[in-house]
């Protein structure tokens, strides 16, 4: 679902989420395969900061009121750029801050120098002990992902067969980069699936 707040013909704010219906209960929830689904505001670069804050608070109030009227339960995860959670706390919503690092990958050397020497040593050691590649099957990705959930006593957020189909389709379309780490005996130590956007992963 996608909701928008409009000023005449111009959209000034919005939110997207997954709608889940179970009998008479309706839930608005975070997208399963993307990290964020919170509120997005139109840029207020041409306005004073106070005006921008006022407009954003007004838009948040409208969206929150709509969600409260339409859904029995709502869970949103906002992107790092979202800074003002007051509209939610004012409405007695539970709000948790999750720390996120934004790293400019154009300055790898600069970031490397900000790491503690012990961290740099661990990374250097890992590069000597592990071979980085991309050799892993879609089925193995599903198998290991499910195993990690089970070991924590949790149910996988996506059924394994569905996850395998999604990864297979994304790989076929060239929308993912799959990176693996194998030890010197060729055993898989770790893998990472990166979904690609225009200028982000």
mmCIF file of C-alpha atoms in Angstrom:
data_model
loop_
_atom_site.group_PDB
_atom_site.id
_atom_site.type_symbol
_atom_site.label_atom_id
_atom_site.label_comp_id
_atom_site.label_asym_id
_atom_site.label_seq_id
_atom_site.Cartn_x
_atom_site.Cartn_y
_atom_site.Cartn_z
ATOM 1 C CA UNK A 1 0.000 0.000 0.000
ATOM 2 C CA UNK A 2 1.098 3.576 -0.625
ATOM 3 C CA UNK A 3 -0.425 6.618 1.062
ATOM 4 C CA UNK A 4 0.198 10.245 0.162
ATOM 5 C CA UNK A 5 -0.474 13.641 1.682
ATOM 6 C CA UNK A 6 -1.419 16.151 -0.998
ATOM 7 C CA UNK A 7 -1.390 19.945 -1.197
ATOM 8 C CA UNK A 8 -3.570 20.549 -4.213
ATOM 9 C CA UNK A 9 -1.971 18.608 -7.068
ATOM 10 C CA UNK A 10 1.388 18.238 -5.307
ATOM 11 C CA UNK A 11 2.331 15.292 -3.116
ATOM 12 C CA UNK A 12 4.232 16.499 -0.046
ATOM 13 C CA UNK A 13 4.579 13.340 2.046
ATOM 14 C CA UNK A 14 3.917 9.616 1.905
ATOM 15 C CA UNK A 15 4.421 6.164 3.325
ATOM 16 C CA UNK A 16 4.448 2.641 1.880
ATOM 17 C CA UNK A 17 3.895 -0.638 3.709
ATOM 18 C CA UNK A 18 2.569 -4.179 3.461
ATOM 19 C CA UNK A 19 -1.072 -4.674 4.410
ATOM 20 C CA UNK A 20 -1.826 -7.954 6.190
ATOM 21 C CA UNK A 21 -5.442 -9.002 6.850
ATOM 22 C CA UNK A 22 -6.303 -11.840 9.226
ATOM 23 C CA UNK A 23 -10.056 -12.108 9.711
ATOM 24 C CA UNK A 24 -11.219 -8.795 11.167
ATOM 25 C CA UNK A 25 -7.679 -7.678 12.050
ATOM 26 C CA UNK A 26 -5.724 -5.417 9.703
ATOM 27 C CA UNK A 27 -2.009 -4.797 10.091
ATOM 28 C CA UNK A 28 0.307 -2.308 8.357
ATOM 29 C CA UNK A 29 3.831 -3.693 8.445
ATOM 30 C CA UNK A 30 7.364 -3.149 7.183
ATOM 31 C CA UNK A 31 8.265 -4.600 3.787
ATOM 32 C CA UNK A 32 9.766 -8.041 4.308
ATOM 33 C CA UNK A 33 12.660 -7.634 1.876
ATOM 34 C CA UNK A 34 13.532 -3.954 2.268
ATOM 35 C CA UNK A 35 14.961 -2.246 5.354
ATOM 36 C CA UNK A 36 12.700 0.818 5.521
ATOM 37 C CA UNK A 37 9.063 1.699 4.932
ATOM 38 C CA UNK A 38 8.637 4.856 7.012
ATOM 39 C CA UNK A 39 7.453 8.349 6.201
ATOM 40 C CA UNK A 40 9.025 10.296 3.337
ATOM 41 C CA UNK A 41 8.720 14.076 3.000
ATOM 42 C CA UNK A 42 9.169 16.301 -0.015
ATOM 43 C CA UNK A 43 12.421 18.258 0.257
ATOM 44 C CA UNK A 44 11.999 21.622 1.968
ATOM 45 C CA UNK A 45 15.233 23.174 0.733
ATOM 46 C CA UNK A 46 13.426 26.285 -0.484
ATOM 47 C CA UNK A 47 11.807 26.920 2.909
ATOM 48 C CA UNK A 48 13.031 28.023 6.301
ATOM 49 C CA UNK A 49 13.842 25.207 8.724
ATOM 50 C CA UNK A 50 10.948 26.151 11.033
ATOM 51 C CA UNK A 51 8.489 26.094 8.138
ATOM 52 C CA UNK A 52 9.784 22.712 6.971
ATOM 53 C CA UNK A 53 9.486 21.230 10.467
ATOM 54 C CA UNK A 54 5.948 22.557 10.816
ATOM 55 C CA UNK A 55 4.860 21.074 7.476
ATOM 56 C CA UNK A 56 6.457 17.705 8.256
ATOM 57 C CA UNK A 57 4.769 17.538 11.673
ATOM 58 C CA UNK A 58 1.428 18.326 10.046
ATOM 59 C CA UNK A 59 1.942 15.616 7.395
ATOM 60 C CA UNK A 60 2.991 13.069 10.024
ATOM 61 C CA UNK A 61 -0.121 13.839 12.053
ATOM 62 C CA UNK A 62 -2.318 13.212 8.992
ATOM 63 C CA UNK A 63 -0.617 9.915 8.118
ATOM 64 C CA UNK A 64 -0.621 8.656 11.710
ATOM 65 C CA UNK A 65 -4.301 9.488 12.135
ATOM 66 C CA UNK A 66 -5.150 7.587 8.940
ATOM 67 C CA UNK A 67 -3.123 4.533 9.992
ATOM 68 C CA UNK A 68 -4.728 4.509 13.449
ATOM 69 C CA UNK A 69 -8.207 4.661 11.946
ATOM 70 C CA UNK A 70 -7.622 1.958 9.333
ATOM 71 C CA UNK A 71 -5.356 -0.546 11.091
ATOM 72 C CA UNK A 72 -5.396 -2.466 14.357
ATOM 73 C CA UNK A 73 -1.599 -2.595 14.422
ATOM 74 C CA UNK A 74 1.115 -0.655 12.578
ATOM 75 C CA UNK A 75 4.876 -1.227 12.521
ATOM 76 C CA UNK A 76 7.168 1.091 10.530
ATOM 77 C CA UNK A 77 10.955 1.296 10.191
ATOM 78 C CA UNK A 78 12.088 4.742 9.080
ATOM 79 C CA UNK A 79 15.210 5.472 7.049
ATOM 80 C CA UNK A 80 18.216 7.146 8.750
ATOM 81 C CA UNK A 81 17.287 10.550 7.291
ATOM 82 C CA UNK A 82 14.047 10.538 9.326
ATOM 83 C CA UNK A 83 14.878 12.439 12.508
ATOM 84 C CA UNK A 84 11.688 13.579 14.249
ATOM 85 C CA UNK A 85 9.697 10.844 15.989
ATOM 86 C CA UNK A 86 7.719 13.234 18.201
ATOM 87 C CA UNK A 87 4.424 12.791 16.281
ATOM 88 C CA UNK A 88 4.547 9.086 17.164
ATOM 89 C CA UNK A 89 5.408 9.526 20.826
ATOM 90 C CA UNK A 90 2.688 12.188 21.126
ATOM 91 C CA UNK A 91 0.208 9.512 19.985
ATOM 92 C CA UNK A 92 1.622 6.968 22.510
ATOM 93 C CA UNK A 93 3.286 4.797 19.863
ATOM 94 C CA UNK A 94 6.311 2.753 20.884
ATOM 95 C CA UNK A 95 9.414 4.224 19.251
ATOM 96 C CA UNK A 96 12.927 2.764 19.234
ATOM 97 C CA UNK A 97 16.050 4.365 17.796
ATOM 98 C CA UNK A 98 18.175 2.018 15.691
ATOM 99 C CA UNK A 99 21.634 3.304 14.917
ATOM 100 C CA UNK A 100 22.606 3.260 11.266
ATOM 101 C CA UNK A 101 25.904 4.224 9.664
ATOM 102 C CA UNK A 102 25.964 6.037 6.333
ATOM 103 C CA UNK A 103 29.313 5.466 4.649
ATOM 104 C CA UNK A 104 30.556 7.282 1.553
ATOM 105 C CA UNK A 105 32.274 4.497 -0.384
ATOM 106 C CA UNK A 106 34.209 6.974 -2.521
ATOM 107 C CA UNK A 107 36.578 7.537 0.425
ATOM 108 C CA UNK A 108 37.563 3.992 1.393
ATOM 109 C CA UNK A 109 41.021 5.028 2.604
ATOM 110 C CA UNK A 110 39.544 7.718 4.812
ATOM 111 C CA UNK A 111 37.175 5.233 6.461
ATOM 112 C CA UNK A 112 39.968 2.696 6.836
ATOM 113 C CA UNK A 113 42.006 5.223 8.802
ATOM 114 C CA UNK A 114 39.114 5.876 11.198
ATOM 115 C CA UNK A 115 39.008 2.202 12.263
ATOM 116 C CA UNK A 116 40.744 1.102 15.438
ATOM 117 C CA UNK A 117 44.088 -0.594 14.843
ATOM 118 C CA UNK A 118 42.724 -3.849 16.356
ATOM 119 C CA UNK A 119 39.852 -3.807 13.847
ATOM 120 C CA UNK A 120 42.251 -3.224 10.949
ATOM 121 C CA UNK A 121 44.374 -6.169 12.162
ATOM 122 C CA UNK A 122 41.313 -8.459 12.203
ATOM 123 C CA UNK A 123 40.351 -7.414 8.680
ATOM 124 C CA UNK A 124 43.889 -7.969 7.394
ATOM 125 C CA UNK A 125 43.980 -11.395 9.054
ATOM 126 C CA UNK A 126 40.627 -12.326 7.524
ATOM 127 C CA UNK A 127 41.772 -11.385 4.025
ATOM 128 C CA UNK A 128 44.717 -13.792 4.421
ATOM 129 C CA UNK A 129 42.599 -16.675 5.764
ATOM 130 C CA UNK A 130 39.585 -16.355 3.450
ATOM 131 C CA UNK A 131 39.006 -16.396 -0.284
ATOM 132 C CA UNK A 132 36.365 -13.940 -1.492
ATOM 133 C CA UNK A 133 34.222 -15.060 -4.420
ATOM 134 C CA UNK A 134 30.641 -15.625 -5.492
ATOM 135 C CA UNK A 135 30.222 -19.408 -5.823
ATOM 136 C CA UNK A 136 27.027 -20.388 -3.997
ATOM 137 C CA UNK A 137 23.728 -21.838 -5.191
ATOM 138 C CA UNK A 138 20.350 -20.216 -4.558
ATOM 139 C CA UNK A 139 19.301 -23.337 -2.641
ATOM 140 C CA UNK A 140 22.346 -23.055 -0.343
ATOM 141 C CA UNK A 141 21.427 -19.426 0.419
ATOM 142 C CA UNK A 142 17.941 -20.550 1.443
ATOM 143 C CA UNK A 143 19.288 -23.461 3.496
ATOM 144 C CA UNK A 144 21.800 -21.358 5.462
ATOM 145 C CA UNK A 145 19.342 -18.508 6.011
ATOM 146 C CA UNK A 146 16.760 -20.900 7.456
ATOM 147 C CA UNK A 147 19.417 -22.564 9.630
ATOM 148 C CA UNK A 148 20.426 -19.183 11.110
ATOM 149 C CA UNK A 149 16.815 -18.430 12.054
ATOM 150 C CA UNK A 150 16.278 -21.905 13.536
ATOM 151 C CA UNK A 151 19.451 -21.676 15.636
ATOM 152 C CA UNK A 152 18.052 -18.503 17.221
ATOM 153 C CA UNK A 153 14.755 -20.277 17.914
ATOM 154 C CA UNK A 154 12.944 -18.144 15.328
ATOM 155 C CA UNK A 155 10.812 -18.857 12.283
ATOM 156 C CA UNK A 156 12.272 -17.555 8.989
ATOM 157 C CA UNK A 157 10.640 -14.261 7.972
ATOM 158 C CA UNK A 158 10.174 -15.653 4.448
ATOM 159 C CA UNK A 159 9.528 -19.346 3.626
ATOM 160 C CA UNK A 160 12.756 -20.881 2.335
ATOM 161 C CA UNK A 161 11.265 -21.974 -1.016
ATOM 162 C CA UNK A 162 9.980 -18.436 -1.582
ATOM 163 C CA UNK A 163 13.353 -16.929 -0.672
ATOM 164 C CA UNK A 164 15.131 -19.252 -3.108
ATOM 165 C CA UNK A 165 12.715 -18.271 -5.907
ATOM 166 C CA UNK A 166 13.221 -14.561 -5.169
ATOM 167 C CA UNK A 167 17.031 -14.789 -5.097
ATOM 168 C CA UNK A 168 17.024 -16.877 -8.294
ATOM 169 C CA UNK A 169 14.837 -14.301 -10.053
ATOM 170 C CA UNK A 170 16.881 -11.336 -8.813
ATOM 171 C CA UNK A 171 20.122 -13.017 -9.871
ATOM 172 C CA UNK A 172 18.691 -13.747 -13.328
ATOM 173 C CA UNK A 173 17.751 -10.062 -13.706
ATOM 174 C CA UNK A 174 21.189 -8.910 -12.562
ATOM 175 C CA UNK A 175 19.763 -7.036 -9.566
ATOM 176 C CA UNK A 176 21.896 -8.681 -6.876
ATOM 177 C CA UNK A 177 25.580 -9.172 -6.124
ATOM 178 C CA UNK A 178 26.322 -12.329 -4.159
ATOM 179 C CA UNK A 179 29.615 -12.383 -2.280
ATOM 180 C CA UNK A 180 31.006 -15.425 -0.485
ATOM 181 C CA UNK A 181 33.904 -16.105 1.855
ATOM 182 C CA UNK A 182 35.518 -19.577 1.793
ATOM 183 C CA UNK A 183 38.289 -20.832 4.046
ATOM 184 C CA UNK A 184 41.470 -22.318 2.598
ATOM 185 C CA UNK A 185 39.850 -25.776 2.589
ATOM 186 C CA UNK A 186 37.090 -24.472 0.332
ATOM 187 C CA UNK A 187 34.413 -24.575 3.056
ATOM 188 C CA UNK A 188 31.839 -21.794 2.964
ATOM 189 C CA UNK A 189 32.379 -19.435 5.921
ATOM 190 C CA UNK A 190 29.917 -16.668 5.065
ATOM 191 C CA UNK A 191 27.886 -15.100 2.283
ATOM 192 C CA UNK A 192 26.171 -11.805 1.594
ATOM 193 C CA UNK A 193 23.438 -10.925 -0.903
ATOM 194 C CA UNK A 194 23.434 -7.243 -1.902
ATOM 195 C CA UNK A 195 20.472 -5.787 -3.766
ATOM 196 C CA UNK A 196 21.500 -2.984 -6.082
ATOM 197 C CA UNK A 197 19.837 0.361 -6.752
ATOM 198 C CA UNK A 198 21.010 3.190 -8.964
ATOM 199 C CA UNK A 199 23.715 4.389 -6.583
ATOM 200 C CA UNK A 200 23.267 2.284 -3.445
ATOM 201 C CA UNK A 201 23.467 -1.342 -2.318
#
